[in-house]
């Protein structure tokens, strides 16, 4: 049963990611080394070992994608297309342009916005399929203008890929899809093989081995984030419907036993009612065992003296998902300083954002909303600055530049400016 505690008994400390088990670190290191040395052959062997299928080729064919289009129910296809439109509309506003400034005579400076050449998207698969994650990763990449978008997802035991994933990839505009998962997929995309192009950045969630592989290849390629367990925090008052609050909390608990669901309220009655409602709803969940373990181990209801205190605790915890279950929710939005994605009002469950509304569902977890942001078009671009000085502009600034360089004991830097005057003399 979920714990009910007073705020005075709760230490609102930002979550700290624990050490990755040594066996995971070493296993991933060995897999990456093997992929670097043996390429496609190693990918095929790990696919057979971990996914239970032997593949002659792990690139998904056009025929497989066409077959998937016929397998997906037309109603669900239409749902995915509408969701894709919403996601594209939201992310289109994130597209930015470069700029040029002329701060003085003979000086031109600016910034260019350039898409990365190749993005690698990791999509969990095998026992579960997430077409929504395909849309959330691929659409921002497409809008950024990425030259090539490749997608990696683990196959089922029969060597197939979930039809929903393939259809979502086609809708979103992925260029190539590969049947590979785990650390071996991350390594293949990071270093390249005969079949898999080397990418510039890898995005997408995964298990502990995928997360560790992303950590180890960072620097060779860019990554979006190291995802941790999913979490939700709800701030509610005595007007909230307990069944709605409980349902929203449980929506995160079914992700995994390490997922976290927290309610912060100034109502003792609501706390008691939500606790009872959680127990009632748990019995009807297909993933009851997982959700119950999450509630028992990670779940909390925190009773505060005021709603202001609720936001103070929330900002310290920096939740992945924050629901403001209050009247006039926009009046509280400025109180939020640390949260991945905020859901306003009594009729905006977090699931709206997971699948449909448009904001990205790849959100900083484990308190990292203190310093990071949801996946966006910005994750698939790079910025390059440029500077131009005329002879006269350099002469005007030369004494300042030389003084700065010499202060830092970089005489060659200073000389690169001074020599131009000597050459003229």
mmCIF file of N, CA, C and O in Angstrom, residues 45-91:
data_model
loop_
_atom_site.group_PDB
_atom_site.id
_atom_site.type_symbol
_atom_site.label_atom_id
_atom_site.label_comp_id
_atom_site.label_asym_id
_atom_site.label_seq_id
_atom_site.Cartn_x
_atom_site.Cartn_y
_atom_site.Cartn_z
ATOM 1 N N UNK A 45 25.376 -12.266 -34.227
ATOM 2 C CA UNK A 45 25.537 -13.237 -33.146
ATOM 3 C C UNK A 45 24.834 -12.779 -31.868
ATOM 4 O O UNK A 45 24.182 -13.569 -31.186
ATOM 5 N N UNK A 46 24.945 -11.494 -31.545
ATOM 6 C CA UNK A 46 24.265 -10.988 -30.343
ATOM 7 C C UNK A 46 22.752 -11.001 -30.528
ATOM 8 O O UNK A 46 22.006 -11.230 -29.572
ATOM 9 N N UNK A 47 22.288 -10.765 -31.746
ATOM 10 C CA UNK A 47 20.852 -10.832 -32.018
ATOM 11 C C UNK A 47 20.327 -12.237 -31.785
ATOM 12 O O UNK A 47 19.257 -12.443 -31.216
ATOM 13 N N UNK A 48 21.103 -13.221 -32.224
ATOM 14 C CA UNK A 48 20.693 -14.613 -32.005
ATOM 15 C C UNK A 48 20.733 -14.957 -30.518
ATOM 16 O O UNK A 48 19.825 -15.617 -29.990
ATOM 17 N N UNK A 49 21.757 -14.467 -29.812
ATOM 18 C CA UNK A 49 21.896 -14.789 -28.395
ATOM 19 C C UNK A 49 20.816 -14.127 -27.538
ATOM 20 O O UNK A 49 20.202 -14.763 -26.691
ATOM 21 N N UNK A 50 20.556 -12.851 -27.775
ATOM 22 C CA UNK A 50 19.662 -12.100 -26.895
ATOM 23 C C UNK A 50 18.214 -12.059 -27.361
ATOM 24 O O UNK A 50 17.296 -11.966 -26.558
ATOM 25 N N UNK A 51 18.003 -12.110 -28.690
ATOM 26 C CA UNK A 51 16.645 -12.006 -29.214
ATOM 27 C C UNK A 51 16.100 -13.327 -29.740
ATOM 28 O O UNK A 51 14.931 -13.415 -30.104
ATOM 29 N N UNK A 52 16.968 -14.326 -29.797
ATOM 30 C CA UNK A 52 16.502 -15.662 -30.158
ATOM 31 C C UNK A 52 16.214 -15.871 -31.617
ATOM 32 O O UNK A 52 15.465 -16.783 -31.977
ATOM 33 N N UNK A 53 16.766 -15.044 -32.489
ATOM 34 C CA UNK A 53 16.515 -15.264 -33.916
ATOM 35 C C UNK A 53 17.803 -15.071 -34.720
ATOM 36 O O UNK A 53 18.630 -14.218 -34.392
ATOM 37 N N UNK A 54 17.967 -15.881 -35.731
ATOM 38 C CA UNK A 54 19.144 -15.801 -36.606
ATOM 39 C C UNK A 54 18.734 -15.097 -37.886
ATOM 40 O O UNK A 54 17.788 -15.512 -38.564
ATOM 41 N N UNK A 55 19.422 -14.028 -38.210
ATOM 42 C CA UNK A 55 19.056 -13.215 -39.363
ATOM 43 C C UNK A 55 20.139 -13.255 -40.427
ATOM 44 O O UNK A 55 21.326 -13.184 -40.128
ATOM 45 N N UNK A 56 19.723 -13.382 -41.677
ATOM 46 C CA UNK A 56 20.652 -13.280 -42.784
ATOM 47 C C UNK A 56 20.987 -11.804 -43.046
ATOM 48 O O UNK A 56 22.105 -11.442 -43.365
ATOM 49 N N UNK A 57 19.966 -10.986 -42.910
ATOM 50 C CA UNK A 57 20.136 -9.543 -43.065
ATOM 51 C C UNK A 57 19.290 -8.866 -41.999
ATOM 52 O O UNK A 57 18.165 -9.286 -41.733
ATOM 53 N N UNK A 58 19.835 -7.823 -41.370
ATOM 54 C CA UNK A 58 19.041 -7.186 -40.331
ATOM 55 C C UNK A 58 18.466 -5.836 -40.747
ATOM 56 O O UNK A 58 17.912 -5.103 -39.936
ATOM 57 N N UNK A 59 18.553 -5.495 -42.023
ATOM 58 C CA UNK A 59 17.853 -4.299 -42.505
ATOM 59 C C UNK A 59 16.439 -4.686 -42.930
ATOM 60 O O UNK A 59 16.237 -5.658 -43.661
ATOM 61 N N UNK A 60 15.460 -3.940 -42.462
ATOM 62 C CA UNK A 60 14.061 -4.200 -42.810
ATOM 63 C C UNK A 60 13.842 -3.844 -44.281
ATOM 64 O O UNK A 60 14.263 -2.781 -44.748
ATOM 65 N N UNK A 61 13.195 -4.732 -44.999
ATOM 66 C CA UNK A 61 12.974 -4.526 -46.431
ATOM 67 C C UNK A 61 11.715 -3.703 -46.686
ATOM 68 O O UNK A 61 10.834 -3.578 -45.823
ATOM 69 N N UNK A 62 11.628 -3.163 -47.884
ATOM 70 C CA UNK A 62 10.432 -2.428 -48.280
ATOM 71 C C UNK A 62 9.201 -3.314 -48.268
ATOM 72 O O UNK A 62 8.097 -2.867 -47.927
ATOM 73 N N UNK A 63 9.384 -4.592 -48.616
ATOM 74 C CA UNK A 63 8.258 -5.528 -48.621
ATOM 75 C C UNK A 63 7.707 -5.728 -47.208
ATOM 76 O O UNK A 63 6.486 -5.841 -47.016
ATOM 77 N N UNK A 64 8.601 -5.769 -46.216
ATOM 78 C CA UNK A 64 8.156 -5.922 -44.827
ATOM 79 C C UNK A 64 7.365 -4.701 -44.368
ATOM 80 O O UNK A 64 6.368 -4.820 -43.650
ATOM 81 N N UNK A 65 7.802 -3.529 -44.804
ATOM 82 C CA UNK A 65 7.080 -2.311 -44.431
ATOM 83 C C UNK A 65 5.711 -2.283 -45.103
ATOM 84 O O UNK A 65 4.700 -1.934 -44.478
ATOM 85 N N UNK A 66 5.658 -2.670 -46.367
ATOM 86 C CA UNK A 66 4.374 -2.717 -47.082
ATOM 87 C C UNK A 66 3.421 -3.706 -46.411
ATOM 88 O O UNK A 66 2.219 -3.426 -46.279
ATOM 89 N N UNK A 67 3.949 -4.857 -46.001
ATOM 90 C CA UNK A 67 3.111 -5.855 -45.323
ATOM 91 C C UNK A 67 2.586 -5.305 -43.998
ATOM 92 O O UNK A 67 1.433 -5.547 -43.619
ATOM 93 N N UNK A 68 3.435 -4.552 -43.298
ATOM 94 C CA UNK A 68 3.009 -3.956 -42.019
ATOM 95 C C UNK A 68 1.869 -2.974 -42.232
ATOM 96 O O UNK A 68 0.938 -2.904 -41.426
ATOM 97 N N UNK A 69 1.916 -2.225 -43.323
ATOM 98 C CA UNK A 69 0.842 -1.269 -43.614
ATOM 99 C C UNK A 69 -0.493 -1.985 -43.771
ATOM 100 O O UNK A 69 -1.542 -1.468 -43.379
ATOM 101 N N UNK A 70 -0.457 -3.196 -44.310
ATOM 102 C CA UNK A 70 -1.688 -3.976 -44.490
ATOM 103 C C UNK A 70 -2.146 -4.620 -43.182
ATOM 104 O O UNK A 70 -3.332 -4.915 -43.015
ATOM 105 N N UNK A 71 -1.202 -4.830 -42.248
ATOM 106 C CA UNK A 71 -1.531 -5.499 -40.986
ATOM 107 C C UNK A 71 -2.157 -4.557 -39.958
ATOM 108 O O UNK A 71 -2.968 -4.975 -39.133
ATOM 109 N N UNK A 72 -1.797 -3.297 -39.999
ATOM 110 C CA UNK A 72 -2.293 -2.344 -38.996
ATOM 111 C C UNK A 72 -3.738 -1.971 -39.304
ATOM 112 O O UNK A 72 -4.092 -1.666 -40.446
ATOM 113 N N UNK A 73 -4.560 -2.019 -38.278
ATOM 114 C CA UNK A 73 -5.967 -1.664 -38.445
ATOM 115 C C UNK A 73 -6.094 -0.226 -38.951
ATOM 116 O O UNK A 73 -5.399 0.677 -38.449
ATOM 117 N N UNK A 74 -6.953 0.007 -39.933
ATOM 118 C CA UNK A 74 -7.124 1.362 -40.472
ATOM 119 C C UNK A 74 -7.445 2.411 -39.400
ATOM 120 O O UNK A 74 -6.990 3.547 -39.492
ATOM 121 N N UNK A 75 -8.202 1.997 -38.384
ATOM 122 C CA UNK A 75 -8.561 2.941 -37.322
ATOM 123 C C UNK A 75 -7.303 3.390 -36.570
ATOM 124 O O UNK A 75 -7.117 4.579 -36.302
ATOM 125 N N UNK A 76 -6.421 2.419 -36.251
ATOM 126 C CA UNK A 76 -5.198 2.771 -35.535
ATOM 127 C C UNK A 76 -4.245 3.541 -36.432
ATOM 128 O O UNK A 76 -3.527 4.445 -35.967
ATOM 129 N N UNK A 77 -4.214 3.215 -37.712
ATOM 130 C CA UNK A 77 -3.389 3.961 -38.654
ATOM 131 C C UNK A 77 -3.802 5.431 -38.655
ATOM 132 O O UNK A 77 -2.952 6.329 -38.618
ATOM 133 N N UNK A 78 -5.106 5.673 -38.659
ATOM 134 C CA UNK A 78 -5.602 7.055 -38.638
ATOM 135 C C UNK A 78 -5.232 7.754 -37.334
ATOM 136 O O UNK A 78 -4.914 8.945 -37.326
ATOM 137 N N UNK A 79 -5.264 7.004 -36.231
ATOM 138 C CA UNK A 79 -4.872 7.572 -34.932
ATOM 139 C C UNK A 79 -3.410 8.009 -34.972
ATOM 140 O O UNK A 79 -3.055 9.113 -34.526
ATOM 141 N N UNK A 80 -2.546 7.140 -35.484
ATOM 142 C CA UNK A 80 -1.121 7.474 -35.560
ATOM 143 C C UNK A 80 -0.887 8.684 -36.458
ATOM 144 O O UNK A 80 -0.041 9.538 -36.160
ATOM 145 N N UNK A 81 -1.624 8.765 -37.541
ATOM 146 C CA UNK A 81 -1.455 9.900 -38.453
ATOM 147 C C UNK A 81 -1.887 11.203 -37.792
ATOM 148 O O UNK A 81 -1.220 12.239 -37.961
ATOM 149 N N UNK A 82 -2.974 11.158 -37.017
ATOM 150 C CA UNK A 82 -3.407 12.370 -36.316
ATOM 151 C C UNK A 82 -2.400 12.762 -35.238
ATOM 152 O O UNK A 82 -2.089 13.945 -35.057
ATOM 153 N N UNK A 83 -1.894 11.762 -34.515
ATOM 154 C CA UNK A 83 -0.882 12.040 -33.497
ATOM 155 C C UNK A 83 0.366 12.650 -34.138
ATOM 156 O O UNK A 83 0.946 13.606 -33.610
ATOM 157 N N UNK A 84 0.778 12.103 -35.282
ATOM 158 C CA UNK A 84 1.951 12.615 -35.983
ATOM 159 C C UNK A 84 1.742 14.073 -36.391
ATOM 160 O O UNK A 84 2.669 14.897 -36.301
ATOM 161 N N UNK A 85 0.553 14.411 -36.827
ATOM 162 C CA UNK A 85 0.249 15.799 -37.197
ATOM 163 C C UNK A 85 0.378 16.719 -35.990
ATOM 164 O O UNK A 85 0.928 17.828 -36.093
ATOM 165 N N UNK A 86 -0.120 16.270 -34.838
ATOM 166 C CA UNK A 86 -0.033 17.085 -33.620
ATOM 167 C C UNK A 86 1.423 17.277 -33.196
ATOM 168 O O UNK A 86 1.840 18.368 -32.802
ATOM 169 N N UNK A 87 2.195 16.189 -33.258
ATOM 170 C CA UNK A 87 3.608 16.249 -32.866
ATOM 171 C C UNK A 87 4.377 17.168 -33.805
ATOM 172 O O UNK A 87 5.201 17.983 -33.370
ATOM 173 N N UNK A 88 4.088 17.066 -35.089
ATOM 174 C CA UNK A 88 4.774 17.929 -36.062
ATOM 175 C C UNK A 88 4.413 19.394 -35.844
ATOM 176 O O UNK A 88 5.284 20.275 -35.881
ATOM 177 N N UNK A 89 3.147 19.671 -35.596
ATOM 178 C CA UNK A 89 2.719 21.059 -35.384
ATOM 179 C C UNK A 89 3.431 21.671 -34.178
ATOM 180 O O UNK A 89 3.899 22.809 -34.225
ATOM 181 N N UNK A 90 3.523 20.910 -33.084
ATOM 182 C CA UNK A 90 4.179 21.426 -31.886
ATOM 183 C C UNK A 90 5.661 21.675 -32.136
ATOM 184 O O UNK A 90 6.206 22.730 -31.788
ATOM 185 N N UNK A 91 6.336 20.720 -32.748
ATOM 186 C CA UNK A 91 7.786 20.814 -32.912
ATOM 187 C C UNK A 91 8.189 21.774 -34.033
ATOM 188 O O UNK A 91 9.322 22.269 -34.035
#
